[in-house]
Coordinates of C-alpha atoms in Angstrom, one line a residue:
M1 CA 14.3 2.4 -8.6
I2 CA 14.8 4.3 -11.7
I3 CA 12.6 5.4 -14.4
N4 CA 14.0 4.9 -18.1
K5 CA 11.4 5.3 -20.5
I6 CA 7.5 6.2 -20.6
A7 CA 5.4 5.8 -23.6
I8 CA 1.9 6.3 -24.3
G9 CA -0.2 5.4 -27.0
N10 CA -2.8 3.7 -29.2
S11 CA -2.9 3.0 -33.4
R12 CA -2.8 6.1 -34.3
E13 CA -1.1 8.1 -32.2
A14 CA 1.8 8.1 -29.3
F15 CA 4.2 9.7 -27.5
I16 CA 7.7 8.1 -25.9
E17 CA 10.0 9.8 -23.3
N18 CA 13.8 8.3 -23.2
R19 CA 16.1 10.6 -21.7
F20 CA 15.6 10.5 -18.2
T21 CA 19.1 9.6 -17.0
N22 CA 19.4 9.0 -13.2
G23 CA 20.0 11.8 -11.6
L24 CA 18.0 15.6 -11.6
N25 CA 15.9 15.5 -14.8
I26 CA 14.3 18.8 -15.5
I27 CA 11.3 18.9 -18.4
L28 CA 10.8 22.4 -20.0
S29 CA 8.5 24.2 -22.3
D30 CA 7.9 28.2 -22.9
D31 CA 4.4 27.3 -22.5
N32 CA 1.6 25.3 -20.6
N33 CA -0.3 22.5 -21.9
K34 CA 3.1 20.6 -23.5
G35 CA 2.3 17.8 -21.9
K36 CA 4.2 17.6 -19.3
T37 CA 1.9 16.9 -17.0
I38 CA 0.7 14.4 -18.9
V39 CA 4.5 12.2 -18.9
M40 CA 4.1 12.7 -15.0
Q41 CA 0.8 11.1 -14.9
A42 CA 1.1 8.9 -16.6
I43 CA 5.1 7.4 -14.7
L44 CA 2.6 6.0 -12.1
Y45 CA -0.5 5.4 -13.8
A46 CA 1.0 3.2 -15.2
I47 CA 1.8 1.1 -11.9
G48 CA -1.7 1.5 -11.2
N49 CA -1.6 5.3 -9.1
E50 CA -5.2 6.7 -9.7
P51 CA -5.8 8.9 -13.0
V52 CA -5.0 12.6 -12.4
F53 CA -4.9 13.7 -15.8
P54 CA -5.3 17.0 -17.3
S55 CA -9.2 17.1 -18.0
S56 CA -9.3 18.0 -21.9
F57 CA -7.3 14.1 -22.2
N58 CA -9.1 11.3 -22.7
Y59 CA -6.6 8.7 -21.0
N60 CA -8.5 5.3 -21.3
E61 CA -7.6 5.4 -24.9
Y62 CA -4.4 4.4 -24.5
Y63 CA -1.7 2.4 -23.0
Y64 CA 0.7 3.1 -20.9
M65 CA 4.3 1.7 -20.2
V66 CA 6.7 2.7 -18.4
D67 CA 10.6 0.3 -17.9
F68 CA 12.0 1.3 -14.8
T69 CA 15.0 -0.7 -12.7
L70 CA 15.0 -1.2 -9.0
S71 CA 17.8 -1.5 -6.2
N72 CA 18.1 -5.0 -6.6
E73 CA 18.9 -4.7 -10.2
N74 CA 15.6 -6.6 -12.0
N75 CA 14.5 -5.0 -15.0
I76 CA 11.0 -4.0 -14.8
I77 CA 8.5 -3.1 -18.1
C78 CA 4.8 -2.8 -17.0
C79 CA 2.1 -1.7 -19.3
R80 CA -1.6 -0.9 -18.4
K81 CA -4.5 -1.1 -20.7
N82 CA -7.8 0.4 -18.3
D83 CA -7.5 -2.0 -15.6
S84 CA -5.3 -4.6 -16.9
Y85 CA -1.7 -5.1 -17.2
V86 CA 0.7 -7.1 -18.8
V87 CA 4.5 -7.1 -17.0
K88 CA 7.6 -8.1 -18.3
C89 CA 10.2 -8.5 -15.3
N90 CA 13.9 -10.0 -16.6
G91 CA 12.4 -11.3 -19.6
S92 CA 9.2 -13.6 -17.8
L93 CA 5.9 -12.1 -19.0
N94 CA 3.0 -11.7 -16.0
F95 CA -0.3 -10.9 -17.2
F96 CA -2.5 -8.8 -14.7
D97 CA -6.1 -8.3 -14.1
T98 CA -6.3 -6.0 -11.2
T99 CA -4.3 -3.8 -9.6
S100 CA -3.9 -5.7 -6.6
E101 CA -2.3 -8.5 -8.2
L102 CA -0.1 -6.3 -10.0
K103 CA 1.4 -4.6 -6.5
R104 CA 1.7 -8.2 -4.7
F105 CA 3.9 -9.1 -8.1
L106 CA 6.0 -5.8 -7.6
S107 CA 6.3 -6.5 -4.0
R108 CA 7.9 -9.6 -4.6
N109 CA 10.0 -8.5 -6.9
G110 CA 11.7 -5.5 -5.6
L111 CA 9.5 -2.9 -5.7
L112 CA 8.2 -2.9 -1.8
F113 CA 4.5 -2.2 -0.2
P114 CA 4.7 -1.4 3.0
Y115 CA 1.6 -3.0 4.9
I116 CA -0.5 -0.8 8.2
I117 CA -3.3 -2.1 9.8
K118 CA -6.8 -0.7 8.0
N119 CA -10.0 -1.1 10.0
N120 CA -8.6 -3.7 12.5
T121 CA -6.9 -5.7 9.7
E122 CA -3.8 -5.8 8.5
K123 CA -3.9 -4.5 5.2
M124 CA -1.0 -4.0 2.2
V125 CA -0.9 -0.6 1.2
D126 CA -2.4 0.2 -2.5
P127 CA -0.3 2.3 -5.1
V128 CA -2.2 5.7 -4.9
L129 CA -1.1 5.5 -1.4
L130 CA 2.5 4.9 -1.6
Y131 CA 2.9 6.9 -4.3
E132 CA 1.8 10.4 -2.0
L133 CA 5.5 9.8 -0.3
F134 CA 7.3 10.7 -3.4
F135 CA 5.3 12.0 -6.4
V136 CA 3.2 15.8 -6.3
G137 CA 1.5 16.3 -9.3
Q138 CA 0.5 19.8 -10.4
D139 CA -3.5 19.3 -9.1
K140 CA -5.8 18.1 -6.2
K141 CA -3.0 19.5 -3.6
N142 CA -4.1 20.1 -0.4
T143 CA -1.3 20.2 2.9
S144 CA -3.8 19.1 5.6
D145 CA -4.6 16.1 3.4
I146 CA -3.5 13.1 1.6
I147 CA -3.9 13.7 -2.1
H148 CA -6.4 11.0 -3.2
K149 CA -9.1 11.4 -0.1
G150 CA -11.1 8.2 0.3
Y151 CA -10.5 4.7 1.4
Y152 CA -7.2 6.3 2.9
K153 CA -7.0 8.9 5.2
K154 CA -4.4 10.8 6.0
D155 CA -3.2 8.3 9.3
D156 CA -2.7 5.7 7.1
F157 CA -0.4 8.0 5.8
I158 CA 1.2 8.2 8.9
N159 CA 1.4 4.0 9.9
M160 CA 3.0 3.8 6.6
L161 CA 5.4 5.7 7.0
Y162 CA 5.7 4.3 10.4
S163 CA 6.3 0.7 8.6
I164 CA 8.9 2.4 6.0
A165 CA 10.8 2.9 8.4
G166 CA 10.5 -1.0 10.7
I167 CA 8.4 0.5 13.6
D168 CA 5.9 -2.4 14.4
I169 CA 2.3 -2.0 12.9
V170 CA 0.4 -3.2 15.6
Q171 CA -2.8 -2.0 17.1
T172 CA -2.9 -0.4 20.9
L173 CA -3.4 -3.2 22.0
N174 CA -3.1 -6.7 19.9
I175 CA -4.8 -10.2 19.7
D176 CA -2.5 -11.6 21.7
E177 CA -2.1 -9.5 24.7
K178 CA -5.7 -9.2 24.4
L179 CA -6.1 -13.0 25.2
A180 CA -3.8 -12.9 28.0
K181 CA -4.8 -10.0 29.8
K182 CA -8.5 -12.2 29.0
R183 CA -7.0 -15.3 30.3
K184 CA -5.5 -13.0 33.7
E185 CA -8.6 -11.8 34.3
E186 CA -10.4 -15.2 34.2
L187 CA -7.7 -16.7 36.0
Q188 CA -8.0 -14.5 38.9
Q189 CA -12.1 -15.0 39.3
E190 CA -11.4 -18.7 39.5
E191 CA -8.4 -17.7 42.5
K192 CA -11.4 -15.8 44.2
I193 CA -13.8 -18.6 43.9
L194 CA -11.2 -20.5 44.8
K195 CA -10.2 -18.9 47.6
K196 CA -14.1 -18.3 48.7
Q197 CA -14.9 -22.1 48.5
N198 CA -11.7 -22.5 50.6
K199 CA -14.4 -21.0 53.5
I200 CA -17.2 -22.4 52.3
L201 CA -15.1 -25.6 53.5
E202 CA -14.5 -25.0 56.5
N203 CA -17.7 -23.6 57.1
R204 CA -20.5 -25.5 57.8
N205 CA -23.4 -23.4 57.6
P206 CA -21.6 -21.0 54.5
R207 CA -23.0 -17.7 53.3
I208 CA -23.0 -17.8 49.1
E209 CA -23.0 -15.1 47.7
I210 CA -22.9 -15.1 43.7
L211 CA -21.2 -11.6 42.6
S212 CA -22.6 -10.5 39.6
T213 CA -19.5 -8.3 38.1
Y214 CA -20.0 -8.9 34.5
N215 CA -23.4 -7.6 35.1
D216 CA -22.1 -3.7 35.8
I217 CA -23.3 -2.2 32.9
K218 CA -20.4 0.1 31.9
S219 CA -18.4 -3.6 31.5
L220 CA -21.0 -4.7 29.6
E221 CA -20.8 -2.0 27.4
S222 CA -17.6 -3.0 26.9
K223 CA -18.0 -6.0 26.2
I224 CA -20.2 -5.7 24.0
S225 CA -18.7 -3.6 21.5
E226 CA -15.0 -5.8 21.6
I227 CA -17.4 -8.3 20.4
N228 CA -18.8 -5.7 17.7
K229 CA -15.6 -5.2 16.5
L230 CA -14.0 -8.7 16.4
K231 CA -17.0 -9.3 14.8
D232 CA -16.6 -6.6 12.3
T233 CA -12.5 -7.5 11.8
I234 CA -13.9 -11.4 11.3
V235 CA -16.3 -10.2 8.8
D236 CA -13.7 -7.8 6.6
Y237 CA -11.3 -11.0 6.4
S238 CA -13.7 -13.5 5.3
N239 CA -14.8 -11.1 2.5
N240 CA -11.5 -10.5 1.7
R241 CA -10.9 -13.9 1.7
N242 CA -13.5 -15.0 -0.5
R243 CA -12.6 -12.4 -2.8
L244 CA -9.1 -14.5 -3.3
I245 CA -10.4 -17.5 -3.4
N246 CA -13.0 -16.7 -6.5
R247 CA -9.8 -15.2 -7.8
K248 CA -7.8 -18.0 -7.3
I249 CA -10.1 -20.4 -8.8
K250 CA -10.9 -18.5 -11.5
N251 CA -7.4 -18.5 -12.4
E252 CA -7.2 -22.5 -11.8
I253 CA -9.9 -23.0 -14.3
V254 CA -8.4 -21.1 -16.9
L255 CA -4.7 -22.5 -15.9
S256 CA -7.0 -26.2 -16.2
E257 CA -8.1 -25.4 -19.7
L258 CA -4.5 -24.1 -20.6
R259 CA -3.1 -27.5 -19.8
S260 CA -5.7 -29.9 -21.1
L261 CA -5.2 -27.1 -24.7
N262 CA -1.7 -27.4 -24.5
R263 CA -2.0 -31.8 -24.8
V264 CA -4.7 -31.3 -27.2
I265 CA -1.9 -29.3 -29.5
N266 CA 0.7 -31.5 -29.3
S267 CA -1.6 -33.9 -29.8
G268 CA -3.2 -32.9 -33.1
T269 CA -4.5 -29.2 -34.5
L270 CA -7.5 -27.3 -33.7
R271 CA -9.2 -24.9 -36.0
C272 CA -12.1 -22.9 -35.8
S273 CA -15.0 -24.2 -37.8
E274 CA -16.1 -21.1 -39.1
C275 CA -12.8 -19.7 -40.9
G276 CA -10.9 -21.6 -40.2
S277 CA -8.4 -20.2 -38.4
D278 CA -5.8 -22.7 -36.1
K279 CA -5.2 -18.7 -34.1
I280 CA -6.0 -19.7 -30.5
F281 CA -5.8 -16.6 -28.2
Y282 CA -5.9 -15.8 -24.4
Y283 CA -8.0 -12.7 -23.2
T284 CA -6.9 -10.8 -20.3
E285 CA -10.7 -10.3 -18.3
D286 CA -11.7 -6.8 -19.1
K287 CA -10.5 -7.8 -22.9
S288 CA -7.7 -4.8 -22.9
Y289 CA -5.3 -7.2 -24.3
N290 CA -4.9 -10.8 -26.4
F291 CA -2.3 -13.6 -26.9
D292 CA -2.0 -15.8 -28.8
I293 CA -1.0 -19.2 -27.6
T294 CA -1.3 -21.6 -30.7
T295 CA 2.9 -21.3 -30.3
S296 CA 4.6 -23.3 -27.3
D297 CA 6.5 -20.1 -26.2
M298 CA 3.8 -18.3 -25.7
R299 CA 1.5 -20.7 -23.7
S300 CA 4.5 -21.1 -21.1
Q301 CA 4.8 -17.7 -20.0
I302 CA 0.9 -17.1 -19.7
L303 CA 0.7 -20.3 -17.9
K304 CA 4.2 -19.4 -15.5
S305 CA 2.5 -16.2 -15.1
I306 CA -1.1 -17.4 -14.0
E307 CA 1.4 -20.5 -11.7
E308 CA 2.5 -17.5 -10.1
K309 CA -0.9 -16.2 -9.5
I310 CA -2.1 -18.7 -7.7
D311 CA 0.9 -19.4 -6.0
A312 CA 0.7 -15.7 -4.9
Y313 CA -3.3 -16.0 -4.1
T314 CA -2.9 -19.2 -1.7
E315 CA -0.3 -17.5 0.5
E316 CA -2.6 -14.2 0.9
I317 CA -5.8 -16.6 2.2
E318 CA -3.5 -18.0 4.7
K319 CA -2.1 -15.6 5.9
I320 CA -6.1 -13.8 6.7
N321 CA -7.1 -17.9 7.4
N322 CA -3.8 -16.8 10.3
Y323 CA -5.5 -14.2 11.1
I324 CA -8.9 -15.2 11.5
E325 CA -8.5 -18.0 13.6
K326 CA -6.8 -15.7 15.8
S327 CA -9.4 -13.4 15.8
Q328 CA -12.4 -16.3 16.9
K329 CA -10.0 -17.4 19.0
L330 CA -10.6 -14.0 20.6
L331 CA -14.2 -13.6 20.2
K332 CA -14.7 -17.5 21.8
E333 CA -13.2 -15.8 24.8
L334 CA -15.1 -12.6 24.8
L335 CA -18.1 -15.0 24.5
K336 CA -17.1 -17.5 27.2
D337 CA -19.5 -16.3 30.4
S338 CA -16.7 -18.6 32.8
D339 CA -17.6 -16.5 35.8
I340 CA -21.2 -17.4 36.4
S341 CA -20.6 -21.2 35.3
M342 CA -18.2 -21.3 38.2
E343 CA -20.1 -19.6 40.6
L344 CA -23.0 -22.0 39.8
I345 CA -20.8 -24.9 40.7
L346 CA -19.7 -23.6 43.4
C347 CA -23.5 -23.0 44.5
Y348 CA -24.6 -26.1 43.2
K349 CA -22.0 -28.5 43.4
P350 CA -19.9 -27.7 46.4
E351 CA -19.8 -31.7 48.0
L352 CA -16.8 -31.7 44.5
V353 CA -14.9 -29.6 45.3
N354 CA -12.4 -30.8 48.6
S355 CA -9.7 -28.2 50.2
A356 CA -6.7 -30.0 48.9
D357 CA -7.8 -29.4 45.0
A358 CA -8.5 -26.2 46.5
D359 CA -5.3 -25.2 47.5
S360 CA -3.2 -27.2 44.4
R361 CA -5.6 -25.7 41.9
L362 CA -4.4 -21.3 43.4
V363 CA -1.4 -22.6 43.0
E364 CA -1.2 -23.2 39.8
I365 CA -3.2 -20.6 39.5
K366 CA -0.8 -18.0 41.2
T367 CA 1.7 -19.7 38.8
E368 CA 0.9 -19.2 35.3
I369 CA -1.0 -15.3 36.4
D370 CA 2.5 -14.5 37.4
L371 CA 3.4 -15.7 33.8
L372 CA 0.5 -13.6 31.8
K373 CA 1.2 -10.3 33.9
K374 CA 4.9 -10.7 32.7
S375 CA 4.2 -11.3 29.9
L376 CA 1.9 -8.0 29.5
I377 CA 4.6 -6.0 31.3
V378 CA 7.1 -6.7 28.2
G379 CA 3.9 -6.3 25.6
K380 CA 3.3 -2.5 27.7
E381 CA 6.6 -2.0 27.6
K382 CA 7.1 -2.8 23.9
S383 CA 3.7 -0.5 23.1
K384 CA 5.2 2.2 24.9
D385 CA 8.5 1.3 22.8
I386 CA 6.8 1.1 19.9
E387 CA 5.3 4.5 20.5
N388 CA 8.1 6.1 21.5
Q389 CA 10.2 5.6 17.8
R390 CA 6.9 6.2 16.1
K391 CA 7.3 10.0 18.1
E392 CA 11.0 10.2 16.8
L393 CA 10.1 9.4 13.6
I394 CA 7.8 12.1 13.1
D395 CA 9.5 14.4 14.9
K396 CA 12.9 13.9 12.5
I397 CA 11.0 14.0 9.5
E398 CA 9.5 17.2 10.8
L399 CA 12.5 18.2 12.0
E400 CA 14.5 17.7 8.5
M401 CA 11.7 19.4 6.7
N402 CA 12.0 23.0 8.3
K403 CA 16.2 22.1 8.2
I404 CA 15.5 22.6 4.2
Y405 CA 12.7 24.9 4.4
H406 CA 14.4 27.5 6.2
I407 CA 17.7 26.7 3.4
I408 CA 15.5 27.8 0.6
D409 CA 14.5 30.3 2.7
P410 CA 15.8 31.2 5.3
D411 CA 13.2 34.3 6.6
G412 CA 10.0 31.9 5.7
P413 CA 8.0 32.5 9.4
N414 CA 6.4 28.9 8.9
K415 CA 6.9 25.1 11.0
F416 CA 6.1 22.9 9.1
S417 CA 4.8 19.2 10.2
V418 CA 3.2 16.1 7.9
F419 CA 0.2 17.9 7.8
T420 CA -1.3 21.2 8.4
K421 CA -4.2 22.1 10.3
K422 CA -7.1 22.7 8.3
E423 CA -7.1 26.0 8.8
E424 CA -3.3 26.6 7.9
T425 CA -3.2 25.1 4.4
Y426 CA -0.4 26.5 2.9
S427 CA -1.0 27.5 -1.3
G428 CA 1.3 29.5 -3.6
C429 CA 4.9 29.6 -3.1
E430 CA 4.5 28.6 0.7
G431 CA 2.5 25.5 -0.8
T432 CA 5.4 24.2 -3.2
E433 CA 8.0 25.1 -0.2
F434 CA 5.8 22.6 2.1
Y435 CA 5.7 20.0 -0.6
L436 CA 9.1 20.6 -1.8
S437 CA 10.2 20.1 2.0
K438 CA 8.1 17.0 2.3
L439 CA 9.5 15.2 -0.6
Y440 CA 13.2 16.0 0.6
A441 CA 12.6 15.0 4.3
F442 CA 10.7 11.8 3.5
A443 CA 13.9 10.3 1.6
R444 CA 16.7 11.7 4.0
V445 CA 15.0 10.4 6.9
L446 CA 12.8 7.2 5.3
N447 CA 16.6 6.8 3.0
H448 CA 14.3 4.8 0.3
E449 CA 14.8 3.9 -2.7
Y450 CA 11.5 5.3 -5.1
P451 CA 12.2 8.0 -7.6
I452 CA 11.4 11.9 -6.6
I453 CA 8.6 13.2 -9.2
M454 CA 7.1 16.4 -8.9
D455 CA 5.1 18.5 -11.1
Y456 CA 5.7 22.3 -11.6
F457 CA 7.9 21.8 -8.6
R458 CA 8.6 26.1 -8.7
D459 CA 4.5 26.6 -8.9
G460 CA 4.2 29.7 -7.2
E461 CA 6.7 31.5 -8.8
L462 CA 9.8 30.3 -6.5
S463 CA 12.1 33.1 -6.9
T464 CA 15.3 31.8 -9.1
Q465 CA 17.7 32.5 -5.6
K466 CA 15.1 29.8 -4.2
E467 CA 15.2 27.4 -7.4
T468 CA 18.5 27.3 -7.2
I469 CA 18.8 26.2 -4.0
V470 CA 16.2 23.4 -4.9
I471 CA 18.1 22.3 -7.7
D472 CA 21.6 22.5 -5.2
E473 CA 20.2 20.2 -2.3
F474 CA 18.3 18.0 -4.5
K475 CA 21.0 16.6 -6.8
K476 CA 23.1 16.0 -2.8
L477 CA 20.1 13.0 -2.8
T478 CA 21.1 9.4 -4.3
N479 CA 17.7 9.3 -5.4
Q480 CA 16.4 9.8 -9.0
V481 CA 14.9 13.0 -9.3
I482 CA 11.9 14.1 -12.1
F483 CA 10.6 17.8 -11.9
T484 CA 9.1 19.6 -14.4
A485 CA 8.9 23.9 -15.0
T486 CA 7.4 26.3 -17.4
L487 CA 9.4 28.8 -18.3
K488 CA 8.6 32.4 -19.2
E489 CA 10.3 33.9 -22.4
E490 CA 13.0 35.7 -20.5
E491 CA 13.9 32.7 -19.1
L492 CA 15.0 30.7 -21.3
G493 CA 18.7 29.1 -20.8
K494 CA 18.4 29.5 -17.1
Y495 CA 19.6 26.6 -16.1
N496 CA 21.9 25.9 -18.9
H497 CA 24.9 27.1 -16.3
I498 CA 23.5 24.4 -13.9
K499 CA 25.8 21.4 -13.3
D500 CA 24.5 18.2 -13.7
I501 CA 20.7 18.9 -14.7
N502 CA 19.4 17.1 -17.9
H503 CA 17.3 19.3 -19.3
I504 CA 14.5 17.7 -21.1
G505 CA 12.8 20.4 -23.9
Y506 CA 9.5 20.1 -24.8
Y507 CA 9.6 23.8 -26.2
Q508 CA 8.5 22.2 -30.0
H509 CA 5.4 20.6 -28.7
E510 CA 1.7 21.4 -30.1
A511 CA -0.2 23.2 -27.0
F512 CA -2.8 19.9 -26.6
K513 CA -1.3 17.9 -29.1
L514 CA 1.8 15.5 -27.1
L515 CA 1.3 12.5 -29.1
K516 CA 1.5 12.6 -32.8
K517 CA 1.4 9.6 -35.7
S518 CA 5.6 10.1 -35.5
Y519 CA 5.6 7.7 -32.6
V520 CA 3.3 5.1 -33.5
N521 CA 5.5 2.8 -35.2
Q522 CA 8.1 2.5 -32.1
F523 CA 5.2 2.7 -29.8
I524 CA 4.1 -0.5 -31.9
E525 CA 7.6 -2.0 -31.3
L526 CA 7.8 -1.5 -28.0
L527 CA 4.4 -3.1 -27.0
N528 CA 5.5 -6.1 -29.5
E529 CA 8.8 -6.8 -26.8
L530 CA 5.6 -7.4 -24.4
N531 CA 3.7 -9.6 -26.9
I532 CA 0.7 -6.9 -27.3
K533 CA 0.0 -6.7 -30.7
I534 CA -2.0 -2.8 -32.5
E535 CA -1.9 -2.3 -35.9
S536 CA -1.3 0.8 -37.3
N537 CA -4.3 3.0 -38.5

């Protein structure tokens, strides 16, 4: 993924940065508040990240447009206003009313969003979690946790690493394994009862004992816990499915109206009864964008975009239906009281059972139990193998983190982990070394293709010698790298002698005034390429 351009603005003021190269870029200024952080935050905010702009910047007033190219050569231009997006991918326009719609589109077109297990359900991670893999901003940093705490926890981040590395995203015991285990227990209980039946049939005066193993309090508590977990899982899936169905229906209604409108326009002329205008506009859900759909080309683009959204919702709904079906099947198994009913049958209807039938059934049970044992052994071996793969991955990442850390700081006393302990949070120069080491290790071990973006990469007064090492090591990566740095007066020009660095100077920027009137016309032209119309004030 290569960032080509970032543009921020509205009808009054704007800024455009298009000087990025594929290699190592450093945005430089001779003072703070020259706009470096706004640019860095805007790059990922435009494609769905949560905002962490400086408090003095009223980010809701602006459009954000980022132009980037993926490894599959798809060129994508994404424009965000509030929570609505207009995306141009290889010449085709698409419109999204939520970040969830955007991430599914991006994932289908080459910017992959991994899946994790969250609240017992499989979920495609949101941009806010994925982007922490390769982006470190200037604010809210905490080496003991993820930056955007809330819905996601650091365990989710670790699980995302597993997913990116291609390690199965299974729970400790998945649904199929649970069903197999439950079935094996039922068969063993039936086998036990049938053997007892044989004894009963051989004894004219049998003593019948009803065993109540499932009434054991610990077993009962475990069963109730499993039932509640499954119930919550089904409810979560159902709620998510309902949201998707509602959005699908809304888009289907809009699609139907647009198709009907298309037929009307083709057969006659529509005009507003009040102003006489023949212009008809399509508005996004939050009214951030409107598009003139009087022309057939614009209508076709919007129709295609809505059809793709409906297809994506349909695919996601089908996937959730499968999850719900599996969960419901397991819930039914847990709710069954088959052992009690079999014991009752044994007590009150012994005349229905004969020795031959019991023997035949025992053979069938033994065969099925043997098969289930084998499948469970395979499942346990797979789970053990997955655990080993996970440990190996984290070990590799931490080994790489400490390797690069000791290249940057040979005398460094720390031993880095993916996250530090709460009481061992690093700050200043140590914190900077930690984040640089982590970004570097993720790129090397996971071999990801995202850019590496770090705002103020020399925070904490990283020495000139360490800076030089950092630059030399990050230049060796195949990823695009974007750093920012604020230089003291005596440091100006300090990177000029280093080869293969793209210097982007913000020296001339006025403090707290990145956006300017002079960029507005160019910014409007960029929006016009996405059929977004605003007029200069």
